Amino acid sequence: GMGAAFIVGVLRGFSTRGSGVPLFLEVSYAKFLSLASTEPSRISNLRISSSRYAFLLDGSPAYTLPVRAAPELLLFLHRTGVDFRAVPTSLVAGIIPYIFPLLYIGLMYSVIRKQMNGGSGSVGKRAVAKRLETTNLSFDDVAGVDAARAEVQEVVAMLREPERYAAVGARVPSGVLMVGPPGTGKTL
């Protein structure tokens, strides 16, 4: 809206004098090469960057955009006198090469952040444990290895009727160590 129009107006004000004459004269790359080879005294204070060549042409600021092409083609065009210039890149064309690396960095940041938070996906929220009703729970409700299940049934029977096992000379265990991968029902 108004902000974009203001910025465009300010940029136009910086790039032109009050009369609408540009502050910097754009010279085609072919003309720049011709001036450099035939009238080098007209060019002074040359500054070369990867995106533009700025210089003074007869004391006035000027610039040209370097053409990215094979040197043989540029030399041929210069010798034949063909006028050529670089096509200025748009803002979108200048940003496109950076989009995928930025997306990749953002994705990696997200993955690393989830790993640091435990991968729960709920930042700052704690999970509430749900309790099972153990009143009607029996060994038939629990799946598992039959041998391990039989051993656990034996320990439960010993805890329920310690006098029966004490008569035979067995001691009631003070604890049971359950070993197994997570989610296999060791706490039941």
PDB file of C-alpha atoms in Angstrom:
ATOM      1  CA  GLY A   1       0.000   0.000   0.000  1.00  0.00           C
ATOM      2  CA  MET A   2       1.270   3.374   1.069  1.00  0.00           C
ATOM      3  CA  GLY A   3       4.519   2.042   2.544  1.00  0.00           C
ATOM      4  CA  ALA A   4       5.560   0.391  -0.722  1.00  0.00           C
ATOM      5  CA  ALA A   5       4.724   3.552  -2.695  1.00  0.00           C
ATOM      6  CA  PHE A   6       6.779   5.613  -0.257  1.00  0.00           C
ATOM      7  CA  ILE A   7       9.801   3.298  -0.579  1.00  0.00           C
ATOM      8  CA  VAL A   8       9.598   3.341  -4.385  1.00  0.00           C
ATOM      9  CA  GLY A   9       9.386   7.162  -4.341  1.00  0.00           C
ATOM     10  CA  VAL A  10      12.400   7.444  -2.049  1.00  0.00           C
ATOM     11  CA  LEU A  11      14.427   5.092  -4.233  1.00  0.00           C
ATOM     12  CA  ARG A  12      13.497   7.065  -7.341  1.00  0.00           C
ATOM     13  CA  GLY A  13      14.515  10.251  -5.561  1.00  0.00           C
ATOM     14  CA  PHE A  14      17.948   8.797  -4.809  1.00  0.00           C
ATOM     15  CA  SER A  15      18.473   7.530  -8.349  1.00  0.00           C
ATOM     16  CA  THR A  16      17.434  10.746 -10.140  1.00  0.00           C
ATOM     17  CA  ARG A  17      18.078  14.429  -9.804  1.00  0.00           C
ATOM     18  CA  GLY A  18      15.161  16.792  -9.254  1.00  0.00           C
ATOM     19  CA  SER A  19      14.720  17.179 -13.010  1.00  0.00           C
ATOM     20  CA  GLY A  20      14.244  13.441 -13.536  1.00  0.00           C
ATOM     21  CA  VAL A  21      17.750  12.978 -14.998  1.00  0.00           C
ATOM     22  CA  PRO A  22      19.375   9.808 -13.604  1.00  0.00           C
ATOM     23  CA  LEU A  23      22.293  10.311 -11.213  1.00  0.00           C
ATOM     24  CA  PHE A  24      24.145   7.411 -12.834  1.00  0.00           C
ATOM     25  CA  LEU A  25      24.243   6.963 -16.589  1.00  0.00           C
ATOM     26  CA  GLU A  26      23.863   3.359 -17.704  1.00  0.00           C
ATOM     27  CA  VAL A  27      26.218   2.515 -20.544  1.00  0.00           C
ATOM     28  CA  SER A  28      25.818  -0.670 -22.586  1.00  0.00           C
ATOM     29  CA  TYR A  29      28.587  -3.195 -22.134  1.00  0.00           C
ATOM     30  CA  ALA A  30      29.515  -2.922 -25.838  1.00  0.00           C
ATOM     31  CA  LYS A  31      29.875   0.884 -25.561  1.00  0.00           C
ATOM     32  CA  PHE A  32      31.959   0.462 -22.385  1.00  0.00           C
ATOM     33  CA  LEU A  33      34.327  -1.916 -24.219  1.00  0.00           C
ATOM     34  CA  SER A  34      34.551   0.481 -27.179  1.00  0.00           C
ATOM     35  CA  LEU A  35      35.311   3.432 -24.907  1.00  0.00           C
ATOM     36  CA  ALA A  36      37.903   1.430 -22.999  1.00  0.00           C
ATOM     37  CA  SER A  37      39.674   0.369 -26.205  1.00  0.00           C
ATOM     38  CA  THR A  38      39.393   3.572 -28.301  1.00  0.00           C
ATOM     39  CA  GLU A  39      39.002   6.449 -25.795  1.00  0.00           C
ATOM     40  CA  PRO A  40      40.349   5.256 -22.413  1.00  0.00           C
ATOM     41  CA  SER A  41      40.988   8.833 -21.253  1.00  0.00           C
ATOM     42  CA  ARG A  42      37.204   9.414 -20.999  1.00  0.00           C
ATOM     43  CA  ILE A  43      36.920   6.655 -18.340  1.00  0.00           C
ATOM     44  CA  SER A  44      38.312   7.244 -14.855  1.00  0.00           C
ATOM     45  CA  ASN A  45      37.909   5.958 -11.309  1.00  0.00           C
ATOM     46  CA  LEU A  46      36.776   2.478 -12.462  1.00  0.00           C
ATOM     47  CA  ARG A  47      35.334   0.280  -9.668  1.00  0.00           C
ATOM     48  CA  ILE A  48      34.681  -3.374 -10.523  1.00  0.00           C
ATOM     49  CA  SER A  49      32.323  -5.609  -8.569  1.00  0.00           C
ATOM     50  CA  SER A  50      30.697  -8.908  -9.490  1.00  0.00           C
ATOM     51  CA  SER A  51      27.412  -7.234 -10.437  1.00  0.00           C
ATOM     52  CA  ARG A  52      28.437  -3.876 -11.965  1.00  0.00           C
ATOM     53  CA  TYR A  53      31.320  -1.742 -13.192  1.00  0.00           C
ATOM     54  CA  ALA A  54      31.051   1.825 -11.870  1.00  0.00           C
ATOM     55  CA  PHE A  55      33.198   4.607 -13.343  1.00  0.00           C
ATOM     56  CA  LEU A  56      33.327   8.269 -14.233  1.00  0.00           C
ATOM     57  CA  LEU A  57      32.602   9.013 -17.888  1.00  0.00           C
ATOM     58  CA  ASP A  58      33.875  12.514 -18.698  1.00  0.00           C
ATOM     59  CA  GLY A  59      33.588  13.276 -14.971  1.00  0.00           C
ATOM     60  CA  SER A  60      29.958  12.087 -14.600  1.00  0.00           C
ATOM     61  CA  PRO A  61      29.037   8.888 -12.736  1.00  0.00           C
ATOM     62  CA  ALA A  62      28.192   5.974 -14.997  1.00  0.00           C
ATOM     63  CA  TYR A  63      27.958   2.208 -14.783  1.00  0.00           C
ATOM     64  CA  THR A  64      27.575  -0.892 -16.885  1.00  0.00           C
ATOM     65  CA  LEU A  65      26.402  -4.387 -16.058  1.00  0.00           C
ATOM     66  CA  PRO A  66      28.954  -7.058 -16.995  1.00  0.00           C
ATOM     67  CA  VAL A  67      27.752  -9.635 -19.512  1.00  0.00           C
ATOM     68  CA  ARG A  68      28.267 -13.224 -18.461  1.00  0.00           C
ATOM     69  CA  ALA A  69      29.074 -15.025 -21.689  1.00  0.00           C
ATOM     70  CA  ALA A  70      31.977 -16.839 -23.312  1.00  0.00           C
ATOM     71  CA  PRO A  71      34.964 -14.487 -23.763  1.00  0.00           C
ATOM     72  CA  GLU A  72      35.201 -15.481 -27.442  1.00  0.00           C
ATOM     73  CA  LEU A  73      31.592 -14.353 -28.017  1.00  0.00           C
ATOM     74  CA  LEU A  74      32.166 -11.042 -26.236  1.00  0.00           C
ATOM     75  CA  LEU A  75      35.321 -10.387 -28.285  1.00  0.00           C
ATOM     76  CA  PHE A  76      33.520 -11.278 -31.523  1.00  0.00           C
ATOM     77  CA  LEU A  77      30.583  -8.972 -30.743  1.00  0.00           C
ATOM     78  CA  HIS A  78      32.950  -6.160 -29.765  1.00  0.00           C
ATOM     79  CA  ARG A  79      34.982  -6.490 -32.986  1.00  0.00           C
ATOM     80  CA  THR A  80      31.863  -6.521 -35.172  1.00  0.00           C
ATOM     81  CA  GLY A  81      30.455  -3.418 -33.451  1.00  0.00           C
ATOM     82  CA  VAL A  82      27.228  -5.014 -32.242  1.00  0.00           C
ATOM     83  CA  ASP A  83      25.697  -3.110 -29.313  1.00  0.00           C
ATOM     84  CA  PHE A  84      24.930  -5.491 -26.429  1.00  0.00           C
ATOM     85  CA  ARG A  85      24.250  -5.223 -22.737  1.00  0.00           C
ATOM     86  CA  ALA A  86      23.482  -7.467 -19.777  1.00  0.00           C
ATOM     87  CA  VAL A  87      19.869  -8.021 -18.869  1.00  0.00           C
ATOM     88  CA  PRO A  88      19.347  -6.747 -15.332  1.00  0.00           C
ATOM     89  CA  THR A  89      18.119  -9.463 -13.007  1.00  0.00           C
ATOM     90  CA  SER A  90      14.867  -8.978 -11.156  1.00  0.00           C
ATOM     91  CA  LEU A  91      14.614  -9.185  -7.395  1.00  0.00           C
ATOM     92  CA  VAL A  92      12.845 -12.557  -7.640  1.00  0.00           C
ATOM     93  CA  ALA A  93      15.561 -13.992  -9.895  1.00  0.00           C
ATOM     94  CA  GLY A  94      18.165 -12.823  -7.398  1.00  0.00           C
ATOM     95  CA  ILE A  95      16.380 -14.497  -4.469  1.00  0.00           C
ATOM     96  CA  ILE A  96      15.568 -17.867  -6.080  1.00  0.00           C
ATOM     97  CA  PRO A  97      19.063 -19.388  -5.624  1.00  0.00           C
ATOM     98  CA  TYR A  98      18.789 -18.784  -1.875  1.00  0.00           C
ATOM     99  CA  ILE A  99      15.316 -20.263  -1.340  1.00  0.00           C
ATOM    100  CA  PHE A 100      16.215 -23.962  -1.264  1.00  0.00           C
ATOM    101  CA  PRO A 101      19.286 -23.598   0.994  1.00  0.00           C
ATOM    102  CA  LEU A 102      17.208 -21.508   3.412  1.00  0.00           C
ATOM    103  CA  LEU A 103      14.408 -24.084   3.376  1.00  0.00           C
ATOM    104  CA  TYR A 104      16.965 -26.842   4.015  1.00  0.00           C
ATOM    105  CA  ILE A 105      18.492 -24.932   6.935  1.00  0.00           C
ATOM    106  CA  GLY A 106      15.003 -24.297   8.358  1.00  0.00           C
ATOM    107  CA  LEU A 107      14.094 -27.964   8.047  1.00  0.00           C
ATOM    108  CA  MET A 108      17.326 -29.055   9.734  1.00  0.00           C
ATOM    109  CA  TYR A 109      16.742 -26.532  12.533  1.00  0.00           C
ATOM    110  CA  SER A 110      13.245 -27.906  13.057  1.00  0.00           C
ATOM    111  CA  VAL A 111      14.466 -31.512  13.160  1.00  0.00           C
ATOM    112  CA  ILE A 112      17.292 -30.703  15.583  1.00  0.00           C
ATOM    113  CA  ARG A 113      14.925 -28.706  17.792  1.00  0.00           C
ATOM    114  CA  LYS A 114      12.480 -31.612  17.954  1.00  0.00           C
ATOM    115  CA  GLN A 115      15.347 -33.964  18.841  1.00  0.00           C
ATOM    116  CA  MET A 116      16.452 -31.624  21.636  1.00  0.00           C
ATOM    117  CA  ASN A 117      12.893 -31.485  23.013  1.00  0.00           C
ATOM    118  CA  GLY A 118      12.559 -35.240  23.042  1.00  0.00           C
ATOM    119  CA  GLY A 119      10.610 -35.472  19.816  1.00  0.00           C
ATOM    120  CA  SER A 120       7.288 -35.103  21.615  1.00  0.00           C
ATOM    121  CA  GLY A 121       6.137 -32.236  19.443  1.00  0.00           C
ATOM    122  CA  SER A 122       4.441 -30.615  22.421  1.00  0.00           C
ATOM    123  CA  VAL A 123       6.713 -27.867  23.605  1.00  0.00           C
ATOM    124  CA  GLY A 124       6.090 -26.970  27.225  1.00  0.00           C
ATOM    125  CA  LYS A 125       3.238 -29.445  27.721  1.00  0.00           C
ATOM    126  CA  ARG A 126       3.495 -32.471  29.957  1.00  0.00           C
ATOM    127  CA  ALA A 127       1.831 -35.748  29.177  1.00  0.00           C
ATOM    128  CA  VAL A 128      -0.613 -37.015  31.775  1.00  0.00           C
ATOM    129  CA  ALA A 129      -0.274 -40.728  32.574  1.00  0.00           C
ATOM    130  CA  LYS A 130      -3.477 -42.720  32.331  1.00  0.00           C
ATOM    131  CA  ARG A 131      -4.137 -45.304  35.017  1.00  0.00           C
ATOM    132  CA  LEU A 132      -5.616 -48.654  34.129  1.00  0.00           C
ATOM    133  CA  GLU A 133      -8.329 -50.129  36.263  1.00  0.00           C
ATOM    134  CA  THR A 134      -6.641 -53.181  37.781  1.00  0.00           C
ATOM    135  CA  THR A 135      -9.698 -54.559  39.565  1.00  0.00           C
ATOM    136  CA  ASN A 136     -10.746 -56.892  36.752  1.00  0.00           C
ATOM    137  CA  LEU A 137      -7.284 -57.353  35.184  1.00  0.00           C
ATOM    138  CA  SER A 138      -5.978 -60.897  34.919  1.00  0.00           C
ATOM    139  CA  PHE A 139      -3.081 -62.660  33.183  1.00  0.00           C
ATOM    140  CA  ASP A 140      -5.426 -63.563  30.355  1.00  0.00           C
ATOM    141  CA  ASP A 141      -5.613 -59.846  29.493  1.00  0.00           C
ATOM    142  CA  VAL A 142      -1.822 -59.592  29.141  1.00  0.00           C
ATOM    143  CA  ALA A 143      -0.009 -60.903  26.069  1.00  0.00           C
ATOM    144  CA  GLY A 144       3.562 -62.120  26.225  1.00  0.00           C
ATOM    145  CA  VAL A 145       5.946 -65.050  26.352  1.00  0.00           C
ATOM    146  CA  ASP A 146       4.267 -67.995  28.053  1.00  0.00           C
ATOM    147  CA  ALA A 147       7.365 -68.968  30.090  1.00  0.00           C
ATOM    148  CA  ALA A 148       7.789 -65.439  31.461  1.00  0.00           C
ATOM    149  CA  ARG A 149       4.087 -65.259  32.127  1.00  0.00           C
ATOM    150  CA  ALA A 150       4.196 -68.505  34.132  1.00  0.00           C
ATOM    151  CA  GLU A 151       7.092 -67.197  36.237  1.00  0.00           C
ATOM    152  CA  VAL A 152       5.240 -63.973  37.014  1.00  0.00           C
ATOM    153  CA  GLN A 153       2.127 -65.978  37.932  1.00  0.00           C
ATOM    154  CA  GLU A 154       4.256 -67.992  40.348  1.00  0.00           C
ATOM    155  CA  VAL A 155       5.614 -64.818  42.023  1.00  0.00           C
ATOM    156  CA  VAL A 156       2.078 -63.399  42.342  1.00  0.00           C
ATOM    157  CA  ALA A 157       0.849 -66.619  43.903  1.00  0.00           C
ATOM    158  CA  MET A 158       3.764 -66.530  46.377  1.00  0.00           C
ATOM    159  CA  LEU A 159       2.889 -62.943  47.359  1.00  0.00           C
ATOM    160  CA  ARG A 160      -0.801 -63.820  47.816  1.00  0.00           C
ATOM    161  CA  GLU A 161      -0.192 -67.001  49.864  1.00  0.00           C
ATOM    162  CA  PRO A 162       3.220 -66.653  51.580  1.00  0.00           C
ATOM    163  CA  GLU A 163       2.417 -69.249  54.300  1.00  0.00           C
ATOM    164  CA  ARG A 164       1.893 -72.001  51.726  1.00  0.00           C
ATOM    165  CA  TYR A 165       5.359 -71.435  50.244  1.00  0.00           C
ATOM    166  CA  ALA A 166       6.949 -70.882  53.707  1.00  0.00           C
ATOM    167  CA  ALA A 167       5.762 -74.386  54.738  1.00  0.00           C
ATOM    168  CA  VAL A 168       7.859 -75.833  51.918  1.00  0.00           C
ATOM    169  CA  GLY A 169      10.859 -73.631  52.963  1.00  0.00           C
ATOM    170  CA  ALA A 170      10.709 -70.917  50.303  1.00  0.00           C
ATOM    171  CA  ARG A 171      11.364 -67.293  51.156  1.00  0.00           C
ATOM    172  CA  VAL A 172       9.132 -64.494  49.906  1.00  0.00           C
ATOM    173  CA  PRO A 173      11.118 -62.328  47.470  1.00  0.00           C
ATOM    174  CA  SER A 174      11.803 -58.763  48.571  1.00  0.00           C
ATOM    175  CA  GLY A 175      11.550 -57.547  44.962  1.00  0.00           C
ATOM    176  CA  VAL A 176      11.329 -58.662  41.360  1.00  0.00           C
ATOM    177  CA  LEU A 177      13.453 -57.277  38.553  1.00  0.00           C
ATOM    178  CA  MET A 178      11.551 -57.200  35.268  1.00  0.00           C
ATOM    179  CA  VAL A 179      13.648 -56.836  32.117  1.00  0.00           C
ATOM    180  CA  GLY A 180      12.363 -56.128  28.614  1.00  0.00           C
ATOM    181  CA  PRO A 181      11.895 -53.513  25.934  1.00  0.00           C
ATOM    182  CA  PRO A 182       9.621 -50.533  26.566  1.00  0.00           C
ATOM    183  CA  GLY A 183       5.903 -51.063  26.218  1.00  0.00           C
ATOM    184  CA  THR A 184       5.874 -54.779  27.056  1.00  0.00           C
ATOM    185  CA  GLY A 185       3.884 -54.472  30.297  1.00  0.00           C
ATOM    186  CA  LYS A 186       6.618 -54.821  32.906  1.00  0.00           C
ATOM    187  CA  THR A 187       4.794 -52.526  35.348  1.00  0.00           C
ATOM    188  CA  LEU A 188       1.594 -54.624  35.353  1.00  0.00           C
TER     189      LEU A 188
END
